Structure formats: structure tokens, C-alpha cells
């Protein structure tokens, strides 16, 4: 059974950086999980797709809200996907989730069939 586990959340001041990690397991081939994506959610709002990487690792995708500040990467040897977050803003405060299993739209949470438990990121001004 596929599983995802996030880590790396925390509290940081505006302008600071954090790196989130997502360890994935239960896949016998990288082509089984399609896109690996990062989403975030705040209370009362829909889950927002912010970044994704293709199963081959050659293509990355970003929401406009994080483009130029966040970088998604993957270490296949460690079965880990990273989200490097720089120049953090208070509006980046949210619960961040790692997801896998999408094959068509990287930014739609409905496309994904496996989710991590989430990690909280809080950015203070």
C-alpha cells in the first residue's frame, strides 16, 4: 500500500525559508504514482495545488502564487520529494500536503489518490 509522509514544517518569519520533505513508499515503479504534488490548505478554503513533478522528474509545475519562490525536486534514491520554499510570506501560512497518483491534471486534488497527513507552515510578519 502506497504511503506518503511529510516533514519539515514549522514557524518562520517573513522572508525566511523552509524545506518540506515527503517520503513515499509502496511503489514498485515511479510510473505508478504519476505526478508527485504539493498542496496547501487553510481553514475554510479549498486545497490549492502549488507544485508538482512528473514521474520521470523531468518536468515541474508551479502555481503562479509560488513561482520563482518555491522549488520542487525529487531524489529517487531516497524516495523523497522536496519543496524548497524561499521568500516566505504570511499568506503562505497553511497546512501543506504531499500527494501522488495523478496522471492528467497536476493541480486538481481530485486527481490524486494518495495523501500524506500534512505538515503545518506558519509565516509571521
Coordinates of N, CA and C in Angstrom, one line a residue, residues 17 24 31 39 43 53 78 102 106 112 115 119:
X17 N 13.0 30.8 4.9 CA 13.0 29.7 4.1 C 12.7 28.4 4.9
X24 N 8.0 8.7 0.1 CA 7.0 7.9 -0.4 C 7.4 6.4 -0.4
X31 N 6.5 5.1 -12.3 CA 5.4 5.3 -13.2 C 4.0 5.0 -12.6
X39 N 0.3 20.4 -2.1 CA -0.9 21.2 -2.0 C -0.8 21.9 -0.6
X43 N -8.0 26.9 6.7 CA -9.4 26.7 7.1 C -10.4 27.4 6.3
X53 N 5.8 17.5 -9.7 CA 6.9 17.0 -10.6 C 6.4 15.7 -11.2
X78 N 16.4 8.2 -2.5 CA 15.8 8.3 -1.2 C 14.3 8.3 -1.1
X102 N -1.8 11.2 -9.5 CA -2.5 12.0 -10.6 C -1.7 11.7 -11.9
X106 N -2.2 18.1 -12.8 CA -1.4 18.1 -11.6 C -1.9 19.0 -10.5
X112 N -5.7 13.0 -7.4 CA -4.7 12.3 -6.6 C -5.4 11.2 -5.7
X115 N -2.5 10.5 -0.2 CA -2.1 11.8 0.5 C -1.3 11.5 1.8
X119 N 1.7 18.8 7.0 CA 2.6 19.5 7.9 C 2.3 21.0 7.9

